[in-house]
Amino acid sequence: MARLAKLQKTVKDIGLDALLITHLPHIQYLIGYTGSNGILLVPSQGKPHFFTDFRYKSQVKQEVVGAKISIVDRDRTIPDTLVEKQLFADYDHLGFEKNHISYAMYDFLRTKFRHVKLDPQIDVVEKLVMIKSEDEIGAIRKAAEIGDKVYEKVIPCIKPGVTEREISAEIAYQTRLCGGEKEAFNIIVASGERSALPHGAASDKKIRKGELVTLDFGCVFKGFNSDMTRTVAVGKIPQELQKIYEIVRAAQQRAIDKVQAGMSARELDSVARDYITLHGYGSKFGHSTGHGLGIEVHELPKVSQRGERYKLEPNMVVTIEPGIYLDGVGGVRIEDDVVIRREGCEVLTTSPKDLRVL
Ligand SMILES: [Mn+2]
C-alpha cells in the first residue's frame, strides 16, 4: 500500500483528479499484477481501479493488492469499458503517462471524454521507483548474486570454436537453474571485432583465440533486475586491447570509489569519462556511464552528461559501466550494479574484474 499511497499523494499534489497508468511495469510495481494487458486508474483519493481481460481473471485474484478489479467482457475492449462505466464522469483533470501510451488510446480518450482536460505526465512513477526500499534492494542484490553465479558457470564454455549464441544459451539456461525468473534482456555476447558493438546481440560467430568476449546479461528476481558486464580474453590478446582493458578497469573502479549520495549523476559520469579521455579514448566511449536499475533494466537516473538534473540519493541503484570500443578491432566494457549510500556505495555484483585470460 505504501507505494500506492505515495503515488496518490503525488497525484493530488500535481492537481490531477486521477492518473491513468498504462505502463505494465508500473502497474506491477503498484499493485503486483504481472500479466500482459491492463490499465490502472489511480485517483487522487479513493480506491484505484484496475482493468484487464478474461485471461487474467484468476491470476488477478492472487496477485492484485490495493485496487478494485474489473474484468472486461469478451466482446469489449478496456477503453469501451471505461466509457460504459462512465469512469471519468466526475473528472476535470486526468493525467496520463506521456511516454507510455499508444496514440490509439490517447485519441480514444480525447474523443470520448471531451469534457476532461488530458494532462501529459512525465516521470511520475519513474521518480517513485527510483528510490528503493531495503526489501527492493534485497531483491536486486539476489538478482546480482544469481548473475555472479551464472558468470562462473559459463566461463568454462567460452573457448575457441564455440559460437556466441551457444554461450548466450548457456547463460539463459544457467540463469533459470540458479534461481532467476528470467533473463533481464536479450543477452549480449560479442567477441572479436563484434566486441566493439556496445549492444552486440549474440550471433553465430565462433569464438577465436586472441579475442576479447564481452558478456552483458542480467536476471529478474521478485520482479527486480540485475545487469552486469564482464569482458574476458581468449588466449593472448593484442597489446592495444590489453591497454584499453586496463583503462576501462581503472575508470570503472574510480567511479565506484568516488560515488556517493549528494553527487550529481553527471559528476559520476565525468569521473569515468574524464579518466578515459585523459588516456586518449574519450571519443571511443560513446554511451553513458550508467543508468538506474530496478523494476526495469533502464530507469532513472541517467548517469550521463545529460544527467545533471539528477542528484544521487541514498537507496538509488545504478549501474557503472564505462567502455571503450575500437571499430573493426574490439571493445571492452565492465559493468557493476551499486546501491548509493550516504557515504560511498554498496557493490552488488562481485565477480572478479582483473583481466581473465581463458
Ligand atoms: Mn546496463
Short mmCIF file of C-alpha atoms and ligand atoms in Angstrom, two decimals:
data_model
loop_
_atom_site.label_atom_id
_atom_site.label_comp_id
_atom_site.label_asym_id
_atom_site.label_seq_id
_atom_site.Cartn_x
_atom_site.Cartn_y
_atom_site.Cartn_z
CA MET A 1 0.00 0.00 0.00
CA ALA A 2 2.83 2.38 0.72
CA ARG A 3 3.65 2.64 -2.97
CA LEU A 4 0.07 3.46 -3.96
CA ALA A 5 -0.33 5.90 -1.09
CA LYS A 6 2.80 7.77 -2.19
CA LEU A 7 1.54 7.93 -5.76
CA GLN A 8 -1.89 9.16 -4.69
CA LYS A 9 -0.27 11.94 -2.72
CA THR A 10 1.73 12.94 -5.81
CA VAL A 11 -1.39 12.82 -8.00
CA LYS A 12 -3.07 15.15 -5.55
CA ASP A 13 -0.03 17.47 -5.34
CA ILE A 14 0.09 17.80 -9.13
CA GLY A 15 -3.58 18.79 -9.03
CA LEU A 16 -4.96 15.86 -11.02
CA ASP A 17 -8.23 14.08 -10.30
CA ALA A 18 -6.58 10.86 -11.38
CA LEU A 19 -3.61 9.42 -13.22
CA LEU A 20 -4.06 6.71 -15.84
CA ILE A 21 -1.23 4.17 -15.63
CA THR A 22 -0.64 2.38 -18.93
CA HIS A 23 2.92 1.12 -18.44
CA LEU A 24 2.79 -2.52 -17.31
CA PRO A 25 5.98 -2.43 -15.18
CA HIS A 26 4.45 0.47 -13.27
CA ILE A 27 1.22 -1.44 -12.77
CA GLN A 28 3.21 -4.40 -11.46
CA TYR A 29 5.10 -2.12 -9.08
CA LEU A 30 1.92 -0.50 -7.79
CA ILE A 31 -0.49 -3.44 -7.42
CA GLY A 32 1.50 -6.61 -8.15
CA TYR A 33 -0.09 -7.56 -11.47
CA THR A 34 2.28 -9.46 -13.80
CA GLY A 35 0.03 -10.07 -16.83
CA SER A 36 0.35 -8.60 -20.31
CA ASN A 37 -2.79 -6.48 -20.63
CA GLY A 38 -4.33 -3.96 -18.30
CA ILE A 39 -4.61 -0.35 -17.22
CA LEU A 40 -4.76 1.16 -13.77
CA LEU A 41 -6.66 4.28 -12.84
CA VAL A 42 -5.25 5.95 -9.74
CA PRO A 43 -7.48 8.70 -8.34
CA SER A 44 -6.09 11.36 -6.00
CA GLN A 45 -8.25 9.77 -3.33
CA GLY A 46 -10.30 6.59 -3.09
CA LYS A 47 -9.52 3.13 -4.34
CA PRO A 48 -7.54 2.66 -7.56
CA HIS A 49 -9.32 0.69 -10.29
CA PHE A 50 -7.65 -1.95 -12.43
CA PHE A 51 -8.96 -3.27 -15.75
CA THR A 52 -7.87 -6.40 -17.54
CA ASP A 53 -9.36 -9.24 -19.60
CA PHE A 54 -10.66 -12.77 -19.04
CA ARG A 55 -7.25 -14.43 -19.42
CA TYR A 56 -6.17 -12.94 -16.10
CA LYS A 57 -9.39 -13.44 -14.18
CA SER A 58 -7.91 -15.98 -11.71
CA GLN A 59 -4.43 -14.53 -11.71
CA VAL A 60 -5.54 -11.09 -10.54
CA LYS A 61 -7.21 -12.62 -7.51
CA GLN A 62 -3.85 -13.98 -6.40
CA GLU A 63 -1.73 -11.04 -7.41
CA VAL A 64 -3.51 -7.73 -7.19
CA VAL A 65 -3.43 -5.82 -3.92
CA GLY A 66 -4.91 -2.41 -3.27
CA ALA A 67 -7.15 -1.95 -6.30
CA LYS A 68 -10.68 -2.69 -7.36
CA ILE A 69 -10.68 -5.12 -10.30
CA SER A 70 -12.83 -5.11 -13.42
CA ILE A 71 -12.60 -7.91 -15.96
CA VAL A 72 -13.84 -6.65 -19.30
CA ASP A 73 -16.37 -8.67 -21.30
CA ARG A 74 -15.13 -10.90 -24.11
CA ASP A 75 -16.69 -8.64 -26.74
CA ARG A 76 -15.43 -5.40 -25.23
CA THR A 77 -12.10 -3.66 -25.04
CA ILE A 78 -10.75 -1.94 -21.94
CA PRO A 79 -11.43 1.52 -23.44
CA ASP A 80 -15.05 0.50 -24.24
CA THR A 81 -15.46 -0.42 -20.61
CA LEU A 82 -14.13 2.93 -19.43
CA VAL A 83 -16.88 4.59 -21.45
CA GLU A 84 -19.61 2.23 -20.25
CA LYS A 85 -18.69 2.65 -16.62
CA GLN A 86 -18.58 6.42 -17.11
CA LEU A 87 -15.48 6.32 -15.08
CA PHE A 88 -14.31 9.81 -15.85
CA ALA A 89 -17.72 11.42 -15.38
CA ASP A 90 -16.62 13.36 -12.31
CA TYR A 91 -13.14 14.21 -13.54
CA ASP A 92 -12.00 17.55 -14.89
CA HIS A 93 -8.34 16.80 -14.98
CA LEU A 94 -6.90 13.44 -15.96
CA GLY A 95 -3.18 12.75 -16.14
CA PHE A 96 -1.69 10.08 -18.37
CA GLU A 97 1.77 8.64 -18.90
CA LYS A 98 3.00 10.57 -21.90
CA ASN A 99 5.89 8.20 -22.62
CA HIS A 100 3.81 5.04 -22.26
CA ILE A 101 0.51 5.48 -24.09
CA SER A 102 -0.42 4.42 -27.59
CA TYR A 103 -1.71 7.02 -29.99
CA ALA A 104 -4.89 4.96 -30.34
CA MET A 105 -5.52 5.12 -26.59
CA TYR A 106 -4.80 8.83 -26.44
CA ASP A 107 -7.07 9.51 -29.39
CA PHE A 108 -9.79 7.45 -27.77
CA LEU A 109 -9.58 9.41 -24.50
CA ARG A 110 -9.55 12.69 -26.38
CA THR A 111 -12.64 11.94 -28.43
CA LYS A 112 -14.71 10.05 -25.84
CA PHE A 113 -14.08 12.28 -22.85
CA ARG A 114 -14.22 15.75 -24.33
CA HIS A 115 -15.07 17.36 -21.01
CA VAL A 116 -11.85 16.10 -19.37
CA LYS A 117 -8.60 18.01 -19.55
CA LEU A 118 -5.96 15.47 -20.53
CA ASP A 119 -2.63 16.28 -18.94
CA PRO A 120 0.51 14.50 -20.17
CA GLN A 121 2.77 13.49 -17.29
CA ILE A 122 6.41 12.51 -17.47
CA ASP A 123 8.37 10.52 -14.88
CA VAL A 124 5.74 10.46 -12.12
CA VAL A 125 6.03 6.74 -11.34
CA GLU A 126 9.62 6.75 -12.58
CA LYS A 127 10.58 9.10 -9.76
CA LEU A 128 8.73 6.94 -7.26
CA VAL A 129 10.58 3.74 -8.25
CA MET A 130 13.96 5.49 -8.34
CA ILE A 131 14.47 5.32 -4.56
CA LYS A 132 14.43 1.72 -3.37
CA SER A 133 13.36 0.26 -0.05
CA GLU A 134 15.76 -2.17 1.65
CA ASP A 135 13.45 -5.03 0.57
CA GLU A 136 13.65 -3.91 -3.03
CA ILE A 137 17.43 -3.61 -2.76
CA GLY A 138 17.42 -7.13 -1.32
CA ALA A 139 15.73 -8.44 -4.47
CA ILE A 140 18.26 -6.67 -6.71
CA ARG A 141 21.11 -7.97 -4.52
CA LYS A 142 19.81 -11.51 -5.01
CA ALA A 143 19.41 -10.98 -8.77
CA ALA A 144 23.00 -9.73 -8.86
CA GLU A 145 24.20 -12.78 -6.87
CA ILE A 146 22.49 -15.05 -9.40
CA GLY A 147 24.28 -13.15 -12.17
CA ASP A 148 27.63 -13.73 -10.45
CA LYS A 149 26.91 -17.46 -10.16
CA VAL A 150 25.84 -17.70 -13.79
CA TYR A 151 29.06 -15.98 -14.87
CA GLU A 152 31.23 -18.57 -13.09
CA LYS A 153 29.20 -21.43 -14.61
CA VAL A 154 29.50 -20.00 -18.10
CA ILE A 155 33.26 -19.27 -18.07
CA PRO A 156 34.29 -22.91 -18.91
CA CYS A 157 32.08 -22.77 -22.05
CA ILE A 158 33.97 -19.83 -23.53
CA LYS A 159 36.59 -21.35 -25.82
CA PRO A 160 37.64 -21.34 -29.47
CA GLY A 161 35.06 -22.87 -31.81
CA VAL A 162 32.03 -22.19 -29.62
CA THR A 163 29.52 -19.70 -31.04
CA GLU A 164 28.32 -16.57 -29.27
CA ARG A 165 24.80 -17.95 -29.49
CA GLU A 166 25.81 -21.15 -27.71
CA ILE A 167 27.29 -19.07 -24.89
CA SER A 168 24.12 -16.98 -24.66
CA ALA A 169 22.05 -20.19 -24.49
CA GLU A 170 24.21 -21.36 -21.60
CA ILE A 171 23.73 -18.02 -19.82
CA ALA A 172 19.94 -18.29 -20.24
CA TYR A 173 19.92 -21.93 -19.06
CA GLN A 174 22.10 -21.24 -16.02
CA THR A 175 20.04 -18.15 -15.15
CA ARG A 176 16.97 -20.30 -14.67
CA LEU A 177 18.86 -23.09 -12.86
CA CYS A 178 20.43 -20.60 -10.45
CA GLY A 179 17.07 -19.16 -9.41
CA GLY A 180 16.48 -16.32 -11.85
CA GLU A 181 12.88 -15.92 -13.01
CA LYS A 182 14.03 -14.98 -16.49
CA GLU A 183 16.70 -13.06 -18.35
CA ALA A 184 16.51 -9.32 -17.79
CA PHE A 185 17.06 -8.55 -21.51
CA ASN A 186 18.35 -10.03 -24.73
CA ILE A 187 21.77 -11.42 -23.76
CA ILE A 188 24.82 -9.75 -25.28
CA VAL A 189 27.75 -11.95 -26.24
CA ALA A 190 30.09 -10.04 -28.53
CA SER A 191 33.50 -11.41 -29.50
CA GLY A 192 36.48 -10.22 -31.54
CA GLU A 193 35.57 -7.29 -33.79
CA ARG A 194 31.99 -7.62 -32.61
CA SER A 195 33.04 -6.69 -29.08
CA ALA A 196 33.27 -3.14 -30.46
CA LEU A 197 29.47 -3.22 -30.74
CA PRO A 198 28.17 -1.97 -27.39
CA HIS A 199 24.92 -3.86 -27.95
CA GLY A 200 26.11 -6.83 -29.99
CA ALA A 201 23.40 -9.46 -29.50
CA ALA A 202 24.84 -12.99 -29.60
CA SER A 203 25.38 -14.17 -33.20
CA ASP A 204 26.55 -17.36 -34.94
CA LYS A 205 30.12 -16.10 -34.94
CA LYS A 206 32.58 -18.58 -33.46
CA ILE A 207 34.99 -17.55 -30.72
CA ARG A 208 38.62 -17.46 -31.84
CA LYS A 209 41.94 -17.36 -30.00
CA GLY A 210 43.26 -13.89 -29.28
CA GLU A 211 39.83 -12.27 -28.98
CA LEU A 212 38.01 -10.38 -26.30
CA VAL A 213 34.50 -11.57 -25.45
CA THR A 214 32.01 -9.20 -23.82
CA LEU A 215 29.14 -10.76 -21.86
CA ASP A 216 26.32 -8.44 -20.78
CA PHE A 217 23.37 -10.08 -19.09
CA GLY A 218 21.09 -9.93 -16.09
CA CYS A 219 18.19 -11.70 -14.49
CA VAL A 220 14.91 -10.95 -12.77
CA PHE A 221 14.30 -11.89 -9.15
CA LYS A 222 10.99 -10.99 -7.48
CA GLY A 223 10.34 -8.50 -10.24
CA PHE A 224 13.69 -6.72 -9.90
CA ASN A 225 16.55 -6.78 -12.40
CA SER A 226 20.29 -7.17 -12.29
CA ASP A 227 22.58 -6.12 -15.12
CA MET A 228 26.28 -6.96 -15.35
CA THR A 229 29.03 -6.94 -17.94
CA ARG A 230 32.39 -8.65 -17.96
CA THR A 231 34.90 -8.80 -20.79
CA VAL A 232 37.28 -11.78 -20.93
CA ALA A 233 40.23 -12.70 -23.15
CA VAL A 234 40.52 -15.98 -25.00
CA GLY A 235 44.27 -16.68 -25.08
CA LYS A 236 46.77 -13.88 -25.59
CA ILE A 237 45.22 -10.67 -26.91
CA PRO A 238 46.92 -7.81 -28.82
CA GLN A 239 48.61 -5.13 -26.74
CA GLU A 240 46.15 -2.35 -27.58
CA LEU A 241 43.24 -4.46 -26.32
CA GLN A 242 45.14 -5.15 -23.09
CA LYS A 243 45.74 -1.43 -22.79
CA ILE A 244 42.09 -0.44 -23.24
CA TYR A 245 41.07 -3.16 -20.82
CA GLU A 246 43.23 -1.65 -18.10
CA ILE A 247 41.93 1.86 -18.84
CA VAL A 248 38.28 0.76 -18.61
CA ARG A 249 39.06 -1.28 -15.48
CA ALA A 250 40.62 1.74 -13.78
CA ALA A 251 37.91 4.18 -14.95
CA GLN A 252 35.19 1.89 -13.64
CA GLN A 253 36.95 1.45 -10.30
CA ARG A 254 37.44 5.20 -9.92
CA ALA A 255 33.72 5.77 -10.44
CA ILE A 256 32.90 3.12 -7.82
CA ASP A 257 35.40 4.63 -5.38
CA LYS A 258 34.05 8.16 -5.80
CA VAL A 259 30.30 7.60 -5.99
CA GLN A 260 28.18 8.74 -3.06
CA ALA A 261 24.91 10.44 -2.24
CA GLY A 262 24.86 14.17 -2.94
CA MET A 263 26.93 13.96 -6.09
CA SER A 264 25.10 14.60 -9.36
CA ALA A 265 24.65 11.80 -11.88
CA ARG A 266 26.58 13.97 -14.31
CA GLU A 267 29.56 14.25 -11.95
CA LEU A 268 29.61 10.46 -11.65
CA ASP A 269 29.64 10.16 -15.44
CA SER A 270 32.53 12.62 -15.55
CA VAL A 271 34.66 10.55 -13.16
CA ALA A 272 34.75 7.64 -15.60
CA ARG A 273 34.67 9.74 -18.77
CA ASP A 274 37.48 12.13 -17.78
CA TYR A 275 39.78 9.23 -16.98
CA ILE A 276 39.12 7.59 -20.35
CA THR A 277 39.51 10.93 -22.14
CA LEU A 278 42.79 11.61 -20.33
CA HIS A 279 44.10 8.34 -21.75
CA GLY A 280 43.13 9.28 -25.30
CA TYR A 281 39.96 7.25 -25.80
CA GLY A 282 37.23 9.77 -24.95
CA SER A 283 35.75 9.57 -28.45
CA LYS A 284 35.57 5.77 -28.18
CA PHE A 285 33.30 5.87 -25.14
CA GLY A 286 30.06 6.88 -26.86
CA HIS A 287 27.45 5.93 -24.28
CA SER A 288 26.57 6.97 -20.77
CA THR A 289 28.38 5.63 -17.71
CA GLY A 290 25.24 4.03 -16.34
CA HIS A 291 21.56 4.05 -15.55
CA GLY A 292 19.12 3.42 -12.75
CA LEU A 293 18.14 -0.23 -12.27
CA GLY A 294 15.15 -1.84 -10.61
CA ILE A 295 11.75 -2.97 -11.88
CA GLU A 296 13.12 -2.10 -15.30
CA VAL A 297 16.61 -2.52 -16.69
CA HIS A 298 16.84 1.14 -17.64
CA GLU A 299 15.41 3.53 -15.09
CA LEU A 300 16.19 6.97 -13.77
CA PRO A 301 18.64 8.43 -13.05
CA LYS A 302 20.61 8.51 -16.29
CA VAL A 303 24.28 8.58 -15.38
CA SER A 304 25.37 10.77 -18.27
CA GLN A 305 26.36 14.30 -19.19
CA ARG A 306 22.64 14.90 -19.71
CA GLY A 307 22.04 13.64 -16.18
CA GLU A 308 22.85 16.88 -14.37
CA ARG A 309 19.36 17.33 -13.03
CA TYR A 310 19.59 14.13 -11.04
CA LYS A 311 21.27 14.19 -7.68
CA LEU A 312 22.32 10.78 -6.47
CA GLU A 313 20.36 9.92 -3.36
CA PRO A 314 20.68 7.14 -0.79
CA ASN A 315 18.97 3.91 -1.93
CA MET A 316 19.14 4.61 -5.63
CA VAL A 317 20.56 1.64 -7.54
CA VAL A 318 22.63 2.46 -10.61
CA THR A 319 24.95 0.65 -12.97
CA ILE A 320 28.51 1.80 -13.56
CA GLU A 321 29.58 0.60 -16.99
CA PRO A 322 32.17 2.57 -18.91
CA GLY A 323 33.55 1.08 -22.13
CA ILE A 324 35.97 1.67 -25.00
CA TYR A 325 35.08 0.49 -28.50
CA LEU A 326 37.55 0.37 -31.38
CA ASP A 327 35.72 -0.20 -34.67
CA GLY A 328 36.92 -3.27 -36.51
CA VAL A 329 39.27 -4.22 -33.68
CA GLY A 330 37.37 -4.89 -30.48
CA GLY A 331 35.97 -3.38 -27.32
CA VAL A 332 35.81 -3.59 -23.55
CA ARG A 333 33.02 -2.85 -21.09
CA ILE A 334 32.84 -3.63 -17.38
CA GLU A 335 29.57 -3.14 -15.50
CA ASP A 336 28.57 -3.40 -11.88
CA ASP A 337 25.34 -2.62 -10.03
CA VAL A 338 25.74 -0.37 -7.00
CA VAL A 339 23.46 0.96 -4.26
CA ILE A 340 24.08 4.63 -3.50
CA ARG A 341 24.69 5.12 0.21
CA ARG A 342 25.14 8.25 2.28
CA GLU A 343 28.83 7.62 2.12
CA GLY A 344 30.05 5.62 -0.83
CA CYS A 345 28.15 2.70 -2.27
CA GLU A 346 27.44 -0.99 -1.89
CA VAL A 347 28.57 -3.01 -4.90
CA LEU A 348 26.04 -5.75 -5.63
CA THR A 349 27.85 -7.56 -8.44
CA THR A 350 31.02 -9.13 -7.09
CA SER A 351 32.53 -11.13 -9.98
CA PRO A 352 36.28 -10.51 -10.37
CA LYS A 353 37.33 -7.77 -12.76
CA ASP A 354 41.04 -8.26 -13.36
CA LEU A 355 41.55 -9.38 -16.96
CA ARG A 356 40.61 -13.02 -17.13
CA VAL A 357 42.57 -14.94 -19.75
CA LEU A 358 40.86 -18.19 -20.68
MN MN B 1 23.47 -1.75 -18.19
#
